[in-house]
Coordinates of C-alpha atoms in Angstrom, one line a residue:
X1 CA 0.1 0.1 0.1
X2 CA 2.7 2.5 1.0
X3 CA 4.6 1.7 -2.5
X4 CA 1.2 2.4 -4.1
X5 CA 1.0 5.7 -2.1
X6 CA 4.4 6.7 -3.5
X7 CA 4.0 5.8 -6.8
X8 CA 0.9 7.8 -7.4
X9 CA 2.1 11.4 -7.3
X10 CA 5.0 10.2 -9.9
X11 CA 2.1 8.6 -12.3
X12 CA 0.1 11.5 -12.0
X13 CA 2.9 13.8 -12.7
X14 CA 3.6 11.8 -16.0
X15 CA 0.3 11.9 -17.3
X16 CA -0.6 15.5 -16.9
X17 CA 2.2 17.7 -15.4
X18 CA 2.4 21.5 -16.1
X19 CA 5.3 20.9 -18.8
X20 CA 4.7 22.5 -22.1
X21 CA 3.2 20.3 -25.1
X22 CA 4.7 20.5 -28.5
X23 CA 2.3 22.9 -30.9
X24 CA 0.0 21.2 -33.0
X25 CA -0.9 22.5 -36.5
X26 CA -4.4 23.3 -37.0
X27 CA -4.7 23.4 -40.5
X28 CA -3.2 21.0 -43.0
X29 CA -1.9 22.7 -46.2
X30 CA -1.9 20.6 -49.6
X31 CA -3.9 17.7 -50.6
X32 CA -3.9 13.9 -49.4
X33 CA -3.1 11.3 -51.8
X34 CA -6.0 9.5 -53.4
X35 CA -5.9 5.7 -53.5
X36 CA -6.3 4.7 -57.2
X37 CA -7.2 1.3 -58.2
X38 CA -7.0 0.8 -62.1
X39 CA -10.2 -0.5 -63.4
X40 CA -9.8 -4.4 -64.7
X41 CA -9.9 -4.8 -68.6
X42 CA -12.6 -7.6 -67.4
X43 CA -15.0 -4.8 -66.1
X44 CA -16.9 -4.7 -69.6
X45 CA -16.7 -8.2 -70.4
X46 CA -19.7 -10.5 -69.9
X47 CA -18.5 -13.6 -68.1
X48 CA -19.5 -17.1 -68.5
X49 CA -20.2 -18.9 -65.1
X50 CA -19.7 -22.3 -66.5
X51 CA -16.3 -21.4 -67.7
X52 CA -15.7 -19.5 -64.5
X53 CA -16.3 -22.7 -62.5
X54 CA -13.0 -24.1 -64.1
X55 CA -10.9 -20.9 -63.6
X56 CA -12.2 -20.9 -59.8
X57 CA -11.0 -24.8 -59.4
X58 CA -7.8 -24.2 -61.5
X59 CA -6.4 -21.4 -59.5
X60 CA -6.9 -22.8 -56.1
X61 CA -9.7 -20.3 -55.0
X62 CA -11.4 -22.8 -52.8
X63 CA -8.1 -23.1 -50.6
X64 CA -9.0 -20.0 -49.1
X65 CA -12.7 -19.1 -49.8
X66 CA -15.6 -21.0 -48.9
X67 CA -18.1 -21.6 -51.9
X68 CA -20.6 -24.3 -51.4
X69 CA -21.3 -24.5 -55.1
X70 CA -17.6 -25.4 -55.7
X71 CA -17.6 -27.7 -52.5
X72 CA -15.1 -25.4 -51.3
X73 CA -14.5 -24.8 -47.5
X74 CA -11.3 -22.4 -47.2
X75 CA -11.4 -19.9 -44.4
X76 CA -8.7 -17.8 -45.2
X77 CA -10.5 -15.4 -47.2
X78 CA -14.0 -14.3 -47.0
X79 CA -16.9 -17.0 -47.0
X80 CA -18.3 -16.0 -50.5
X81 CA -21.6 -17.5 -49.8
X82 CA -22.0 -15.5 -46.7
X83 CA -20.6 -12.2 -48.1
X84 CA -22.7 -12.5 -51.6
X85 CA -20.1 -10.1 -53.3
X86 CA -21.4 -8.1 -56.3
X87 CA -19.8 -8.5 -59.7
X88 CA -17.9 -5.4 -59.6
X89 CA -16.2 -6.4 -56.3
X90 CA -15.4 -9.8 -57.3
X91 CA -13.7 -8.4 -60.8
X92 CA -11.9 -5.6 -58.7
X93 CA -10.4 -8.0 -56.0
X94 CA -9.4 -10.8 -58.5
X95 CA -7.6 -8.4 -60.8
X96 CA -6.1 -6.3 -58.0
X97 CA -6.2 -8.5 -55.1
X98 CA -6.9 -6.8 -51.3
X99 CA -5.4 -7.7 -47.7
X100 CA -4.0 -11.3 -47.9
X101 CA -5.5 -11.9 -51.5
X102 CA -3.1 -11.7 -54.1
X103 CA -3.7 -10.1 -57.4
X104 CA -4.3 -12.2 -60.5
X105 CA -4.8 -9.5 -63.0
X106 CA -1.4 -10.3 -64.5
X107 CA -1.9 -14.1 -64.4
X108 CA -5.5 -14.4 -65.7
X109 CA -6.8 -13.3 -69.1
X110 CA -9.6 -10.6 -68.6
X111 CA -12.2 -13.1 -69.9
X112 CA -11.0 -15.5 -67.3
X113 CA -11.6 -12.9 -64.7
X114 CA -15.1 -12.1 -65.9
X115 CA -15.9 -15.8 -66.1
X116 CA -14.8 -16.5 -62.4
X117 CA -16.6 -13.3 -61.3
X118 CA -19.7 -14.8 -63.3
X119 CA -19.4 -18.3 -61.4
X120 CA -19.1 -16.6 -58.1
X121 CA -21.9 -13.8 -58.4
X122 CA -24.3 -16.5 -60.0
X123 CA -23.3 -19.1 -57.2
X124 CA -24.0 -16.9 -54.2
X125 CA -27.0 -14.8 -55.3
X126 CA -28.7 -17.1 -57.6

Protein backbone atom coordinates (compact mmCIF):
# COMPACT_ATOMS: atom_id res chain seq x y z
CA UNK A 1 0.00 0.00 0.00
CA UNK A 2 2.88 2.32 0.82
CA UNK A 3 4.42 1.63 -2.60
CA UNK A 4 1.18 2.64 -4.30
CA UNK A 5 0.96 5.85 -2.28
CA UNK A 6 4.52 6.77 -3.25
CA UNK A 7 4.11 5.84 -6.92
CA UNK A 8 0.82 7.69 -7.43
CA UNK A 9 2.25 11.25 -7.47
CA UNK A 10 4.89 10.24 -10.01
CA UNK A 11 2.32 8.55 -12.24
CA UNK A 12 0.05 11.58 -12.13
CA UNK A 13 2.94 13.91 -12.88
CA UNK A 14 3.79 11.88 -15.97
CA UNK A 15 0.19 12.00 -17.20
CA UNK A 16 -0.58 15.65 -16.87
CA UNK A 17 2.29 17.63 -15.51
CA UNK A 18 2.56 21.31 -16.15
CA UNK A 19 5.16 20.97 -18.88
CA UNK A 20 4.53 22.68 -22.21
CA UNK A 21 3.20 20.46 -24.95
CA UNK A 22 4.49 20.67 -28.50
CA UNK A 23 2.29 22.85 -30.74
CA UNK A 24 -0.08 21.06 -33.09
CA UNK A 25 -0.97 22.46 -36.50
CA UNK A 26 -4.59 23.53 -36.77
CA UNK A 27 -4.75 23.23 -40.54
CA UNK A 28 -3.01 21.07 -43.08
CA UNK A 29 -1.89 22.58 -46.34
CA UNK A 30 -1.83 20.61 -49.55
CA UNK A 31 -3.79 17.57 -50.57
CA UNK A 32 -3.93 14.05 -49.30
CA UNK A 33 -3.04 11.27 -51.72
CA UNK A 34 -6.02 9.52 -53.23
CA UNK A 35 -5.81 5.76 -53.58
CA UNK A 36 -6.41 4.84 -57.17
CA UNK A 37 -7.31 1.39 -58.34
CA UNK A 38 -6.91 0.64 -61.99
CA UNK A 39 -10.14 -0.63 -63.52
CA UNK A 40 -9.87 -4.18 -64.73
CA UNK A 41 -10.03 -4.86 -68.46
CA UNK A 42 -12.51 -7.57 -67.42
CA UNK A 43 -14.97 -4.94 -66.18
CA UNK A 44 -16.68 -4.60 -69.56
CA UNK A 45 -16.72 -8.29 -70.48
CA UNK A 46 -19.74 -10.51 -69.91
CA UNK A 47 -18.58 -13.58 -68.04
CA UNK A 48 -19.63 -17.19 -68.51
CA UNK A 49 -20.35 -18.79 -65.12
CA UNK A 50 -19.86 -22.33 -66.46
CA UNK A 51 -16.35 -21.44 -67.66
CA UNK A 52 -15.73 -19.59 -64.38
CA UNK A 53 -16.23 -22.78 -62.42
CA UNK A 54 -13.08 -24.25 -63.99
CA UNK A 55 -11.15 -21.00 -63.43
CA UNK A 56 -12.16 -21.11 -59.73
CA UNK A 57 -10.96 -24.72 -59.42
CA UNK A 58 -7.79 -24.39 -61.51
CA UNK A 59 -6.51 -21.39 -59.57
CA UNK A 60 -7.05 -22.80 -56.09
CA UNK A 61 -9.69 -20.24 -55.06
CA UNK A 62 -11.33 -22.83 -52.82
CA UNK A 63 -8.16 -23.11 -50.77
CA UNK A 64 -8.95 -19.72 -49.26
CA UNK A 65 -12.66 -19.18 -49.89
CA UNK A 66 -15.79 -21.07 -48.91
CA UNK A 67 -18.15 -21.52 -51.85
CA UNK A 68 -20.72 -24.29 -51.54
CA UNK A 69 -21.26 -24.56 -55.31
CA UNK A 70 -17.58 -25.45 -55.72
CA UNK A 71 -17.45 -27.74 -52.70
CA UNK A 72 -14.88 -25.33 -51.25
CA UNK A 73 -14.46 -24.67 -47.56
CA UNK A 74 -11.38 -22.45 -47.32
CA UNK A 75 -11.30 -20.14 -44.33
CA UNK A 76 -8.48 -17.70 -45.05
CA UNK A 77 -10.45 -15.32 -47.26
CA UNK A 78 -14.08 -14.25 -47.05
CA UNK A 79 -16.80 -16.89 -47.10
CA UNK A 80 -18.30 -16.08 -50.49
CA UNK A 81 -21.64 -17.71 -49.66
CA UNK A 82 -22.05 -15.36 -46.71
CA UNK A 83 -20.61 -12.17 -48.20
CA UNK A 84 -22.40 -12.54 -51.56
CA UNK A 85 -20.13 -10.06 -53.35
CA UNK A 86 -21.42 -8.21 -56.39
CA UNK A 87 -19.87 -8.61 -59.83
CA UNK A 88 -17.89 -5.36 -59.70
CA UNK A 89 -16.29 -6.26 -56.36
CA UNK A 90 -15.28 -9.76 -57.49
CA UNK A 91 -13.73 -8.41 -60.70
CA UNK A 92 -11.84 -5.72 -58.75
CA UNK A 93 -10.56 -8.11 -56.06
CA UNK A 94 -9.50 -10.84 -58.50
CA UNK A 95 -7.74 -8.26 -60.67
CA UNK A 96 -6.03 -6.14 -57.99
CA UNK A 97 -6.11 -8.30 -54.86
CA UNK A 98 -6.71 -6.91 -51.36
CA UNK A 99 -5.43 -7.80 -47.92
CA UNK A 100 -4.11 -11.36 -48.01
CA UNK A 101 -5.56 -12.01 -51.48
CA UNK A 102 -2.99 -11.73 -54.26
CA UNK A 103 -3.77 -9.94 -57.50
CA UNK A 104 -4.52 -12.20 -60.46
CA UNK A 105 -4.71 -9.43 -63.06
CA UNK A 106 -1.33 -10.41 -64.49
CA UNK A 107 -1.98 -14.16 -64.32
CA UNK A 108 -5.48 -14.47 -65.77
CA UNK A 109 -6.89 -13.20 -69.03
CA UNK A 110 -9.65 -10.58 -68.70
CA UNK A 111 -12.18 -13.14 -69.98
CA UNK A 112 -11.14 -15.61 -67.25
CA UNK A 113 -11.60 -12.91 -64.59
CA UNK A 114 -15.04 -12.07 -65.98
CA UNK A 115 -15.91 -15.79 -66.04
CA UNK A 116 -14.85 -16.50 -62.44
CA UNK A 117 -16.66 -13.35 -61.27
CA UNK A 118 -19.84 -14.48 -63.04
CA UNK A 119 -19.49 -17.91 -61.42
CA UNK A 120 -19.07 -16.51 -57.90
CA UNK A 121 -21.99 -14.09 -58.28
CA UNK A 122 -24.31 -16.66 -59.86
CA UNK A 123 -23.38 -19.23 -57.22
CA UNK A 124 -23.96 -16.90 -54.28
CA UNK A 125 -26.84 -14.73 -55.46
CA UNK A 126 -28.72 -17.12 -57.73
